[in-house]
Every structure is written in C-alpha cells, then in structure tokens.
Amino acid sequence: MTTNSRRYFLQRLLASSVTIPFLYSSVASGKTSVLTANQQGPTLRVALMGLGDYASRVAEAMQSCKRAKITGLISGTPAKLQQWGEKYQVPEDSRYSYENFDSIRDNSNIDVVYVITPNALHHEHTIRAAKAGKHVICEKPMALDVKEGQEMIDACAQAGVKLLVGYRMHFEPNTLEIIQMRDKGELGKITFFQGLSGFRIGDPSQWRLNKALAGGGSLVDIGIYSVNGARYMVGEEPIWVTAQETKTDTIKFKDGVDETIQFQLGFPSGAVASCLSSYNIDHLDRFFLSGDKGFAELHPANGYGPIKGRTHKNELRMPHGAQQTLQMDEMAAIILDGKQPIIPVDGIEGLKDVKIMEAIYQACATGQKQELKLL
C-alpha cells in the first residue's frame, strides 16, 4: 500500500474527529506501536444485554475505547450481574434483569442498549429498549424474519432512536481498503465474488442449534457474513438468488437448522457471487473479489483477527486491533455525531440481509431462483 492510500484511508476513518487507537505491526523491526490522539466529543454510554461469550469479548475490547464505555448491564443471571458489575464498575442501580430493564428509561447514564441475546429475542429486546427511549445496537442477524425486522425499524423510528446492527467488519481496515480500491477503479469492472463462511460447531445442546432460539442454522449465524459481504464487496444489491442445502447429520442439525448451504447471487451489472455457509466444514473464512483489472482477497475474512488481505498489487498491511474497539468508537460517532459510515450499519442494512436469507431458504425449499427487491 502506498503512503498516499494509507493516508487517505485514515482521513476517512477518522472523520468527524473520531479518535481510535490503531495497532501497527512493523514487519521490518518486529516491533509494534500505537497511534493515538486526543479524545474529542462526548462518550457513548452503553448497557450490554446478554452477558455471554461474545458480550465478554465486546466488554474487554471496550476497555480501550476512546468514545464508548459500559454504564449498564442486563442479564437473567444475578451472579453475572454482580461479577460483571464489580469488574466493569457498573453500580447496582444500573444492573437489570430481563424482567425489569424497561426501567432504564429513568437512567440518564445509559444512551444505548447493545442487544447480544439469542436471535429469537432480538425483536422483543430491541422494541422494549426503543420504547424506553434508548438507542439500540443489535447483534446480527437483526431479526428472524422480514416482518420482525420491519417492526424493529418502525419501533425505533417512532421512538426517535437509532437502530444499528453489530456489523463489526464494516469498520475493518483491510476490508475498507479493498472497497476504496474498487471505488477508485483499480479492480476494473467487478465480475465475481466468492464468500466462504463456516466451521464445525460443537456442543449440540447450544442455542445456536435450536430453531426456536436461532431462527435457522449456519446461514443466520456464520453465512450472513457472506450474504452481507457479497453486497458491500461487489458494491451492488443482488437481484436474484439460487441455493442448495446439504445435510449429513439429521440428529445434530434438526428440521429448520441448516448444516450447509451453497447459494449464488446475481447483480444488476452482471456480476455473480458464489457462497458457502456451513456448520460442519472447517477453514471456511475467505472472501475473493475479481474484476477485469485485478483481484482482492481476504483470508481470513471475518474472524476476530488479524484479518489478512492481498490484491493483484501487493499484500494489505492495514492496522489490526480489537475489532469491537473500533466498532464501538465508530458507532459512538454515528449515534452522537451523526457520522455516515462508509458501509451502512443501520436497521435497513440489517433488514436487507434478512430478506436475502429468507429468499435463500425459499430457494432451498423450492429449488427455484428467487427474485430479490431490496431497494
């Protein structure tokens, strides 16, 4: 990457006076250094809802945030509320159960609720938080179906609060560098995208393998990265989808819980995408974008990092740090400053992915191409 392109990227990422720490790795010296600047602007005060494994990752990453901090906790487990409250210095009167969290409307020390509960609860928890007058960040997938997603968007609009979706990769530096290259025409006319998303899932009793709680299987959990990635990497909205499901273990993957799905997307320009989502195949974490002048690849593309990339020109060496730190500082700027991200993270963005996933399941069930209307 040239000095000019790196400078251009950083200027865009640091717009609206957002300050984010970047960890740079020096290949030559093997040493690391941190680029920091003075904090500017108000701090986003966040209540974490659902204190599970991913919330733990978010909480730890937020300790390095410049513009976001944990000021509230919501959980159904009293012991977790006490443990997390002590660890992150959240007072008892800002710790809530799922039954009483509506009372956060009276807590002026909370700006936003970050919903990190099982998929089936996103709808209820988002609407309740919005009615309490709080902005919402909802983990992906935003909803189980299009009806739920639209109701969540409407509830937040009626309450005058923002609805964002936890698309951490929308702020990932290597990803944004490729999009910059595409927009500058360095890849030429985009013709093809490949997205591979999957792993072998473990404990068969976990909620992700429960249709009632998850709303599906691999597609809604890990395949959504390829659904969403195809859209922002190609730079268009798909107009059709075809899909095929493969299931080899009907005991672990019961009815309504997909094991492996292959799906194909078509775009208005003629570009096509070929994607794979699986809960039973390891080492699937790759994006490949091809144009008539060059290519770009991310491998790994969606893991917690470090994300690695290369193009027809060179390897990408953008900074790596905790993705959730970057995500939360950027979301603070969106909520508090009205910043417009390079890749949207709002409820409409989340709803588009839900529409595509519904169409993928329909294509699997019918064996027929499904037309898409996302705009």
Coordinates of N, CA and C in Angstrom, one line a residue, residues 10 67 92 109 142 145 192 199 208 226 272 329 346 348:
L10 N -7.0 6.6 6.4 CA -7.0 7.1 7.8 C -7.8 8.4 7.9
R67 N -14.4 6.5 22.9 CA -15.7 7.3 23.0 C -16.8 6.4 23.4
E92 N -24.9 -0.9 41.2 CA -26.1 -1.8 41.3 C -27.3 -1.2 40.7
N109 N -27.8 7.7 32.6 CA -26.4 7.3 32.4 C -26.3 6.2 31.4
M142 N -30.2 -9.4 12.5 CA -31.1 -8.4 13.2 C -32.4 -9.1 13.7
D145 N -37.1 -12.8 10.8 CA -37.8 -12.7 9.5 C -38.0 -11.3 9.2
F192 N -17.0 -11.0 -10.2 CA -17.2 -12.2 -9.4 C -16.8 -12.0 -8.0
F199 N -17.6 -23.3 9.9 CA -16.7 -24.0 10.9 C -17.5 -25.2 11.4
R208 N -27.6 -22.1 19.5 CA -27.5 -21.9 18.0 C -28.0 -23.1 17.2
S226 N -21.1 -13.9 4.5 CA -21.0 -13.9 3.0 C -22.2 -13.2 2.4
V272 N -21.6 -11.9 -10.5 CA -22.3 -13.0 -9.8 C -21.4 -13.3 -8.5
D329 N -16.3 2.6 18.9 CA -15.9 4.0 18.8 C -16.5 4.6 17.5
D346 N -27.1 0.5 9.7 CA -28.4 0.8 10.2 C -29.4 -0.4 10.1
I348 N -32.0 -0.7 8.2 CA -32.3 -1.0 6.8 C -31.3 -2.0 6.2

